[in-house]
Tab-separated table of N, CA and C in Angstrom:
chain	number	residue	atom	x	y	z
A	13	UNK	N	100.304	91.125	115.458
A	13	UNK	CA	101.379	91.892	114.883
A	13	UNK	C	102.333	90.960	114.133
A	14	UNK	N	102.933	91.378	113.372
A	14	UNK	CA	103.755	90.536	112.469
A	14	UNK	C	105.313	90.922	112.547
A	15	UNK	N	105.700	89.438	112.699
A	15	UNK	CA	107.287	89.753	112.936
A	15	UNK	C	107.970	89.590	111.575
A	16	UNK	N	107.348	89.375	110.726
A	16	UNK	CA	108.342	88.748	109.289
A	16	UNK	C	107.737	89.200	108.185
A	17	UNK	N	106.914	90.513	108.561
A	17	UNK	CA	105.963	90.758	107.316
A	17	UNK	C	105.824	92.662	107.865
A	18	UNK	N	106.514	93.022	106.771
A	18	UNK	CA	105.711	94.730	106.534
A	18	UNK	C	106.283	95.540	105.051
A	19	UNK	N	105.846	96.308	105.328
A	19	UNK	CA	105.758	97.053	104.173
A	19	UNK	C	107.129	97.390	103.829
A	20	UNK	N	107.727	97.826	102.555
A	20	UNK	CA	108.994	98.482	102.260
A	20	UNK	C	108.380	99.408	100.819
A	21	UNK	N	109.026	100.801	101.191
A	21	UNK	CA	108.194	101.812	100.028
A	21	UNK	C	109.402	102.104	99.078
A	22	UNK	N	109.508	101.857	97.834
A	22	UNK	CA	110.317	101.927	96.369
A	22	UNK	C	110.560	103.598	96.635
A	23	UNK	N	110.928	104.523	96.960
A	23	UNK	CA	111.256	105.847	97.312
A	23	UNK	C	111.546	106.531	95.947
A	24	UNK	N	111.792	105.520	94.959
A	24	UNK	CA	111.965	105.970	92.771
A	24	UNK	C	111.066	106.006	92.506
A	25	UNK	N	109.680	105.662	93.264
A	25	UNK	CA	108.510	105.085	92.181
A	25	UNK	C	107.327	105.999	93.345
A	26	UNK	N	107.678	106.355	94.325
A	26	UNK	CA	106.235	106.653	95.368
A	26	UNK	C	106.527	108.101	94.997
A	27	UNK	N	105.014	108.478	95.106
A	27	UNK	CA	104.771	109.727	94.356
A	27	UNK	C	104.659	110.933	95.498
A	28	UNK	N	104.879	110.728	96.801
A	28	UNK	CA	104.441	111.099	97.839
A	28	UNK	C	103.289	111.710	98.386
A	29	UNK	N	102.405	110.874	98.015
A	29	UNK	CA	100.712	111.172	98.082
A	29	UNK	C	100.279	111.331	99.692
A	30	UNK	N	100.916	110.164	100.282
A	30	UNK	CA	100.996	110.088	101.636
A	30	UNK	C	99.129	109.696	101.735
A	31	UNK	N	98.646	108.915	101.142
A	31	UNK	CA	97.739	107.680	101.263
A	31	UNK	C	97.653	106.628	102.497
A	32	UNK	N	99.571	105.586	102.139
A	32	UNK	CA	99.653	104.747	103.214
A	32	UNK	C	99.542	105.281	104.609
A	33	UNK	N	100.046	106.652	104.739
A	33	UNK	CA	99.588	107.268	106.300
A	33	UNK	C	98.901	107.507	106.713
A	34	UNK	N	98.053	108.274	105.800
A	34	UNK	CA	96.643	108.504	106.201
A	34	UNK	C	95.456	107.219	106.401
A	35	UNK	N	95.622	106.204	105.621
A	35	UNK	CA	95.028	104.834	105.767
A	35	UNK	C	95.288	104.018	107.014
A	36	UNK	N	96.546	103.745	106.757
A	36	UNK	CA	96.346	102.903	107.830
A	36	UNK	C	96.953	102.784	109.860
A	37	UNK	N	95.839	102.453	110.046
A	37	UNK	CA	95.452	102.563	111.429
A	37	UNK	C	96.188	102.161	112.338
A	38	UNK	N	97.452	101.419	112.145
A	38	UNK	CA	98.265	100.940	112.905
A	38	UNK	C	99.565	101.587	113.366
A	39	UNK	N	100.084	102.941	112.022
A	39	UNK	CA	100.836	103.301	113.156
A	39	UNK	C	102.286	102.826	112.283
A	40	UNK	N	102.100	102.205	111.431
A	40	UNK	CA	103.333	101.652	110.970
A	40	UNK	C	104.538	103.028	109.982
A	41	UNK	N	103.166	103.940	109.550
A	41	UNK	CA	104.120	104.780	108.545
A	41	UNK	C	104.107	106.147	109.646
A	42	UNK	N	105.316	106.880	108.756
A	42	UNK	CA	105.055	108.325	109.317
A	42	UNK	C	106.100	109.425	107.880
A	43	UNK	N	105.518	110.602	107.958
A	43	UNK	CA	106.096	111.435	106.985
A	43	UNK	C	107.393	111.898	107.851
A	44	UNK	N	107.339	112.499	109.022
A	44	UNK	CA	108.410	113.196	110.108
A	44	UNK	C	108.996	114.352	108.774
A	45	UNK	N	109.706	114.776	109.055
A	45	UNK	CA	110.499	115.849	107.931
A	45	UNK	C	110.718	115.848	106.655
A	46	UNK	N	110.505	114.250	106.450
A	46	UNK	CA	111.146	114.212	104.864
A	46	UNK	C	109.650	113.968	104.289
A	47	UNK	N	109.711	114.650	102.903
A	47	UNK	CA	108.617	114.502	102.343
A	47	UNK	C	108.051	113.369	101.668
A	48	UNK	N	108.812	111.716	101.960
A	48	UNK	CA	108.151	110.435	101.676
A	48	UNK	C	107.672	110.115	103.128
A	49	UNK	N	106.947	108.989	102.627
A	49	UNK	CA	106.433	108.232	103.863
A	49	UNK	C	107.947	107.512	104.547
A	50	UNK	N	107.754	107.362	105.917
A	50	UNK	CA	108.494	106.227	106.365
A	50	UNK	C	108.340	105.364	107.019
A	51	UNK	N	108.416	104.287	106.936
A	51	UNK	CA	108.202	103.026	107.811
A	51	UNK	C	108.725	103.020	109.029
A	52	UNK	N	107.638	103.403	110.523
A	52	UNK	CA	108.859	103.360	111.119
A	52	UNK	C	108.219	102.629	112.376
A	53	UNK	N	107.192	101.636	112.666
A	53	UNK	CA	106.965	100.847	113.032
A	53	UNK	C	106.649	99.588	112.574
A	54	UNK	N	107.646	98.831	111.881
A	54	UNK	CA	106.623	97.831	111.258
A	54	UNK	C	106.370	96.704	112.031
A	55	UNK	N	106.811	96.927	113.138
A	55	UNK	CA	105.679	95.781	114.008
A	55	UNK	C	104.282	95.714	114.543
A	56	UNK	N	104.271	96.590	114.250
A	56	UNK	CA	102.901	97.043	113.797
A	56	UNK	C	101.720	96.577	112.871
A	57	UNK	N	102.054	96.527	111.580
A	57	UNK	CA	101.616	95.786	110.586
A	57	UNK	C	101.109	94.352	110.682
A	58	UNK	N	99.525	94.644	110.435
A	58	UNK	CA	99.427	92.566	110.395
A	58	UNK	C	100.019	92.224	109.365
A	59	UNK	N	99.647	90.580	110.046
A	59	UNK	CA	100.762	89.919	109.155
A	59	UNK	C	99.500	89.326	108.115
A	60	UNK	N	100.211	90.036	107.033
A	60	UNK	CA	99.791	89.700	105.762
A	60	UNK	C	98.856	90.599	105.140
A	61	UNK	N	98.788	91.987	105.993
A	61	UNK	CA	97.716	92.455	105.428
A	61	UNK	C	98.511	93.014	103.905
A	62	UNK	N	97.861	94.222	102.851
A	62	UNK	CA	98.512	94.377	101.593
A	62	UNK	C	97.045	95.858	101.842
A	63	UNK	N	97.081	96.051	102.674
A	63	UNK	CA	96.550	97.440	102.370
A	63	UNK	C	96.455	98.682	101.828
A	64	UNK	N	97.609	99.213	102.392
A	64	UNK	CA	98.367	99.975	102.133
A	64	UNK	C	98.959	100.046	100.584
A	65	UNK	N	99.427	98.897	100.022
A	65	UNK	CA	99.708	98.324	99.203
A	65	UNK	C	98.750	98.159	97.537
A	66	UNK	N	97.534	97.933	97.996
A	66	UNK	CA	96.605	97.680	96.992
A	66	UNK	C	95.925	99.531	96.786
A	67	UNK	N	96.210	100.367	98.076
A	67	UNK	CA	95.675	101.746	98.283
A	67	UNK	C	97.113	102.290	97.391
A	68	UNK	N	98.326	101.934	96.916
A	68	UNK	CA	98.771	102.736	97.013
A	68	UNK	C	99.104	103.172	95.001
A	69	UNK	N	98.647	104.463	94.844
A	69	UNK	CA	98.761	104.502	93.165
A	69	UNK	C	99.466	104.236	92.609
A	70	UNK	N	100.763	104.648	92.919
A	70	UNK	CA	102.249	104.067	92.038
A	70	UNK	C	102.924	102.566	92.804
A	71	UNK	N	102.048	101.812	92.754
A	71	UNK	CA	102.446	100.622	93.575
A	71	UNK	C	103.552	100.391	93.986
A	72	UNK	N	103.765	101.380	94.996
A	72	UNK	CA	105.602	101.349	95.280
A	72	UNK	C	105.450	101.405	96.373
A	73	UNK	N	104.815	100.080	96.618
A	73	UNK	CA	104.809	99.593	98.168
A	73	UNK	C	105.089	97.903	98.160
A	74	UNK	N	106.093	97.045	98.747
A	74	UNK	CA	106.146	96.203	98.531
A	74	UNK	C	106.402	95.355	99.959
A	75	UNK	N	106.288	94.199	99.830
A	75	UNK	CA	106.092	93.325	101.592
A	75	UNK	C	107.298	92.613	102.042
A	76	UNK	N	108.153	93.138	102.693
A	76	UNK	CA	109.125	91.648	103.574
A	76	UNK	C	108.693	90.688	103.735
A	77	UNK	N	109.023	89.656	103.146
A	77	UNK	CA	108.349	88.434	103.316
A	77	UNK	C	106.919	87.220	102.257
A	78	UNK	N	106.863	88.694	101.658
A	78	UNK	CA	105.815	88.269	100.439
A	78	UNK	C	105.917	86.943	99.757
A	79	UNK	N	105.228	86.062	100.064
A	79	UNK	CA	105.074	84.947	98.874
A	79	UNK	C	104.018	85.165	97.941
A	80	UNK	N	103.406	85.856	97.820
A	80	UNK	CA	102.891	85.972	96.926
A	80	UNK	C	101.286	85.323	96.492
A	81	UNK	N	101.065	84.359	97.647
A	81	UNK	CA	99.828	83.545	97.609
A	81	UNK	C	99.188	84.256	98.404
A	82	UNK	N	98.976	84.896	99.266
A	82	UNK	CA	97.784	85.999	99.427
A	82	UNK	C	97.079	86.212	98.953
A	83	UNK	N	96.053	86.801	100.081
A	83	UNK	CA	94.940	87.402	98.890
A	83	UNK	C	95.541	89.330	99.136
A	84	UNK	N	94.551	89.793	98.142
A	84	UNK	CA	95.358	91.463	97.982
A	84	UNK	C	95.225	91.955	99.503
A	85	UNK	N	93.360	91.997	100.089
A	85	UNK	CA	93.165	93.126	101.127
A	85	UNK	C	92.405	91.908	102.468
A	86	UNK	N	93.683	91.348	103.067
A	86	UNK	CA	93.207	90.389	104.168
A	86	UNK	C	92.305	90.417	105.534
A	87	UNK	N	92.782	91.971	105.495
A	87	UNK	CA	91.968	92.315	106.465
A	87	UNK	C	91.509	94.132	106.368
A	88	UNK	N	91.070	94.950	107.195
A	88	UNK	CA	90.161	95.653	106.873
A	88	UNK	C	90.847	97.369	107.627
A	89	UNK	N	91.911	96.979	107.939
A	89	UNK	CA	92.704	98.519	108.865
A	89	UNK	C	93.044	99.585	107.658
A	90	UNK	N	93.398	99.484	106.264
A	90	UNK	CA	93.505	100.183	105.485
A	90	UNK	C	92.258	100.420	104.972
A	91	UNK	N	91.066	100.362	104.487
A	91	UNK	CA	90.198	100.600	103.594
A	91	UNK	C	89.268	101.275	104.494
């Protein structure tokens, strides 16, 4: 689990497809009432994955912590 790394969703730019929820397996997003996704475990999230992220159409998903040297899909809980 990752303490310094998860997702943050651009709420101007996400189209509310609700993709990242349905993908991924950890538990990190949830819709609850409002009709965007919400982040509401992100300890949850490995660290470093970009799943969610590379799944998501209006790329308005972005990482706490991102440097940027990653690779896109590190590991395999989204796809």
């Amino acid at each position: 689990m990752a303490e310094n790394w998860y997702p943050v969703i651009d709420y101007e730019t996400c189209e509310q497809c609700g993709i990242c929820i349905a993908k991924c397996k950890r538990g990190v997003f949830e819709r609850e009432m409002n009709p965007f996704p919400k982040v509401i475990h992100p300890e949850n999230c490995a660290d470093h994955c970009r799943g969610c992220g590379s799944l998501c159409p209006s790329g308005s998903i972005s990482y706490v912590g991102d440097g940027g040297s990653a690779s896109e899909n590190c590991c395999t809980c989204c796809v």
